[in-house]
GROMACS .gro file of C-alpha atoms in nm:
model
  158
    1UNK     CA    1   2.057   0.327  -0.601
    2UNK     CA    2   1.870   0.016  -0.646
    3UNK     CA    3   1.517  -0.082  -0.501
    4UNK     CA    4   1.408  -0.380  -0.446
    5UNK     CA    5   1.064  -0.583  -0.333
    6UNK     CA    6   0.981  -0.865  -0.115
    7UNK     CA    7   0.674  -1.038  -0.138
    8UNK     CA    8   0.519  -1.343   0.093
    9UNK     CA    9   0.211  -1.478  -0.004
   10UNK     CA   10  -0.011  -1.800   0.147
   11UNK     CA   11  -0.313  -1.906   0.019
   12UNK     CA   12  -0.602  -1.782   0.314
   13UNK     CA   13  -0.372  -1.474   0.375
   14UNK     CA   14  -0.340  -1.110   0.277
   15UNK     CA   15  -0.014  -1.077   0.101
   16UNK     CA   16   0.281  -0.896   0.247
   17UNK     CA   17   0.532  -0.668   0.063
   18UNK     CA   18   0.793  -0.451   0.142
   19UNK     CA   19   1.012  -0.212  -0.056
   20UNK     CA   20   1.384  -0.188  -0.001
   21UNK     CA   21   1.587   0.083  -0.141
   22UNK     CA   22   2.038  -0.014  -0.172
   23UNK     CA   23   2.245   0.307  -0.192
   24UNK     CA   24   2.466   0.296  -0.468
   25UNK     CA   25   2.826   0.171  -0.315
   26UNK     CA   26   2.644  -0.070  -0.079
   27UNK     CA   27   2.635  -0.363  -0.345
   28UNK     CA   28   2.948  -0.507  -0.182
   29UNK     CA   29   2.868  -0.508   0.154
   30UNK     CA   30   2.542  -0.664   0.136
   31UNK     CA   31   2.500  -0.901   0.417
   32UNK     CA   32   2.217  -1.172   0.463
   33UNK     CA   33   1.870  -1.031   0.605
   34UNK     CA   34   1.648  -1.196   0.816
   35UNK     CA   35   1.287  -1.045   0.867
   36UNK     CA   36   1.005  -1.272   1.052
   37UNK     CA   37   0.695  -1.190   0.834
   38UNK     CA   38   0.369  -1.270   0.995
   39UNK     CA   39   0.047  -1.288   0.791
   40UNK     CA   40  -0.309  -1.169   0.868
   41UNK     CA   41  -0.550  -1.426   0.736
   42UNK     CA   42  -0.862  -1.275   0.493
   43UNK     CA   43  -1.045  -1.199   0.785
   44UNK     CA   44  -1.300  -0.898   0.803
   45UNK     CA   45  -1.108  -0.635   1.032
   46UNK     CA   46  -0.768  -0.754   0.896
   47UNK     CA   47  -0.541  -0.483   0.695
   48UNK     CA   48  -0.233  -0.427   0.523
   49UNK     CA   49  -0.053  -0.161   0.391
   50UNK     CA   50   0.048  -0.174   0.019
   51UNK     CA   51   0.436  -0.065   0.089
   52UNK     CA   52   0.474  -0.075  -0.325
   53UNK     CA   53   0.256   0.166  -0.419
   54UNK     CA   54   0.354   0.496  -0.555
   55UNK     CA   55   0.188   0.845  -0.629
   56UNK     CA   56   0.352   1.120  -0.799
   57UNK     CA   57   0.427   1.406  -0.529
   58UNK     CA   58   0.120   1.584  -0.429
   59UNK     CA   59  -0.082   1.388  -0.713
   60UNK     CA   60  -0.313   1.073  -0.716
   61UNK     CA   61  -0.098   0.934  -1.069
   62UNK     CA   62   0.012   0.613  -0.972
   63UNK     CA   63   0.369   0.540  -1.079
   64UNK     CA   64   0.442   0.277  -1.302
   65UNK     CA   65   0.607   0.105  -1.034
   66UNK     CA   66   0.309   0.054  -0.797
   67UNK     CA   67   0.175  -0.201  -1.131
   68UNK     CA   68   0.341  -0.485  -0.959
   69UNK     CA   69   0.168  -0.427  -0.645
   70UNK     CA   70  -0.137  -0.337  -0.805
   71UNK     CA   71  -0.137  -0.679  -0.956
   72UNK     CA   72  -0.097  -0.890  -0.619
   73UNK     CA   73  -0.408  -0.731  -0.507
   74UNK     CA   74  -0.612  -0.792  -0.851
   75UNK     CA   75  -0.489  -1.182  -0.781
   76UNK     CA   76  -0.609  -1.175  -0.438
   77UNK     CA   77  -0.885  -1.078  -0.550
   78UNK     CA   78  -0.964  -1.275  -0.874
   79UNK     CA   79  -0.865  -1.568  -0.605
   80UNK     CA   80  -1.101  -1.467  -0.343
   81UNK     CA   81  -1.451  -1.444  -0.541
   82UNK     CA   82  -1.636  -1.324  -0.218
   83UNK     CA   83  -1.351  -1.092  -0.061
   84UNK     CA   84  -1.483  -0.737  -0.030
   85UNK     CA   85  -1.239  -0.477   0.050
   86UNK     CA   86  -1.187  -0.103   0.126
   87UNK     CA   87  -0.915   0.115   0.018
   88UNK     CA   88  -0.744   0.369   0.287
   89UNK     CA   89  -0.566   0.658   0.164
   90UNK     CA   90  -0.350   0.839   0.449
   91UNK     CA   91  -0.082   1.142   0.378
   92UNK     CA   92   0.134   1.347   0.607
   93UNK     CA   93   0.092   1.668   0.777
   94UNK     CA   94   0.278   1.840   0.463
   95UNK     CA   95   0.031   2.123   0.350
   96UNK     CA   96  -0.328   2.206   0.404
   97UNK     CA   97  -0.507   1.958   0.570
   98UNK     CA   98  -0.833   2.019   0.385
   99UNK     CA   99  -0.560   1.945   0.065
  100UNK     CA  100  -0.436   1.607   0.199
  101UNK     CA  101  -0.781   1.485   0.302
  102UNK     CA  102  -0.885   1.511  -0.098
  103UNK     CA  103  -0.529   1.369  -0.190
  104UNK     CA  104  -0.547   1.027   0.027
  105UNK     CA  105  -0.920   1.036  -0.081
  106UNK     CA  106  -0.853   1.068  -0.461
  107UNK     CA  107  -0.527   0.811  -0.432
  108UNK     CA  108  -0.719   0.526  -0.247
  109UNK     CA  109  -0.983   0.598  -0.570
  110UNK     CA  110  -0.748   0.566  -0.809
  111UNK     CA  111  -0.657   0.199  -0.651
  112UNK     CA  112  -1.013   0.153  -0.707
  113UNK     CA  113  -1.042   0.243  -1.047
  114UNK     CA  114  -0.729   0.056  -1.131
  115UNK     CA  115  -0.891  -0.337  -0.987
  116UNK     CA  116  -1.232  -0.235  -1.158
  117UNK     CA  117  -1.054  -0.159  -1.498
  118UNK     CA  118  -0.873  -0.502  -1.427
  119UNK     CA  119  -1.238  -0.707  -1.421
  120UNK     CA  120  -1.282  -0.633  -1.035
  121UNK     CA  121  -1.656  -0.563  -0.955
  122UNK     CA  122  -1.693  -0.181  -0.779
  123UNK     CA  123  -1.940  -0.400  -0.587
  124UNK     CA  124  -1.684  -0.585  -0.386
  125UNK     CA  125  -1.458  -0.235  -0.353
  126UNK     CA  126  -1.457   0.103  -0.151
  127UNK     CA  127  -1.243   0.366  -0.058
  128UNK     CA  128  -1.145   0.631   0.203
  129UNK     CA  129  -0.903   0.902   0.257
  130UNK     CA  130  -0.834   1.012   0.641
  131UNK     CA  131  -0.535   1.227   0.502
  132UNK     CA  132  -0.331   1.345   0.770
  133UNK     CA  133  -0.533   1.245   1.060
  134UNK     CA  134  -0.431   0.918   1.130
  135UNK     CA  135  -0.048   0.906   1.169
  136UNK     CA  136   0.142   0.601   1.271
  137UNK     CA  137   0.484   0.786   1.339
  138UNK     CA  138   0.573   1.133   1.423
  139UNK     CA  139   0.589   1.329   1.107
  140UNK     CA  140   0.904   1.540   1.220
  141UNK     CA  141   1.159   1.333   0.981
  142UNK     CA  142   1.096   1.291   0.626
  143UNK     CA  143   1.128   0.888   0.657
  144UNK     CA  144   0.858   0.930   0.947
  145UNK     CA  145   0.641   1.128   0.665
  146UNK     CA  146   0.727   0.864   0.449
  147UNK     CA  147   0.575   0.585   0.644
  148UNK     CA  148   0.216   0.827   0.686
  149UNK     CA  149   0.185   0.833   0.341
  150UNK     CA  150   0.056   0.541   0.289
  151UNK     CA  151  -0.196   0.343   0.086
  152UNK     CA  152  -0.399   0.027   0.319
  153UNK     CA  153  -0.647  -0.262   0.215
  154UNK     CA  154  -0.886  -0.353   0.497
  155UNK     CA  155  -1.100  -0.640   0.465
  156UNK     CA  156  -1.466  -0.566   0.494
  157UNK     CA  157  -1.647  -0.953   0.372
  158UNK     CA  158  -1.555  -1.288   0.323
   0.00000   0.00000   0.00000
């Protein structure tokens, strides 16, 4: 298997980024891919969610992989001097829900500490976890679980 990342960025714009996994056997039969990709300018309100990042199961490690990711947002944010943003944690309804609410709280603070180790002032970050309380697909099917747990930037200042 191979994964691979798309990223579109504009200057005025949250990035957008999108992972993209090729089962092994598939490499020959790739066909072209066309995918409209509209931006959210850095508005307050305006979020994204950070389809690159990765936690170890049931932990708030970030995987080595998530770096790249990571280091669009420290960009937008070394770019954007007055940007303020907040950090959303969300999981699925996969164990206790007392459990996940800590997990998508400790995993949207590890985000945190990761831009602030970078340079990033805490001032112009925050974070949230809402767990499993805010689904945006039925968490029946494992890729439906996979799209809940999920890791958002909102803008709060401009």
């Amino acid at each position: 298997d191979a994964s691979l990342s798309l990223t579109v960025e504009k200057q005025g714009y949250l990035f957008f980024s999108e992972n993209f996994n090729i089962e092994k056997g598939e490499y020959t039969n790739l066909k072209p891919y066309l995918k409209n990709v509209a931006l959210k300018p850095i508005l307050p309100g305006e979020s994204i969610v950070l389809k690159n990042i990765f936690f170890a199961s049931n932990s708030y490690s970030l995987e080595e992989e998530s770096s790249v990711e990571l280091n669009k947002l420290y960009v937008l944010l070394s770019k954007n001097a007055k940007l303020k943003i907040e950090v959303i944690g969300h999981t699925d309804d996969i164990g206790d829900a007392k459990t996940n609410m800590k997990l998508s709280e400790n995993r949207a603070k590890a985000v945190v500490v990761y831009l602030v180790s970078k340079g990033i002032s805490s001032e112009r970050l925050s974070y949230k976890g809402f767990g499993e309380s805010k689904p945006i697909i039925s968490n029946d099917t494992e890729e439906g679980r996979k799209q809940n747990r999920r890791t958002e930037v909102k803008v709060v200042g401009s």
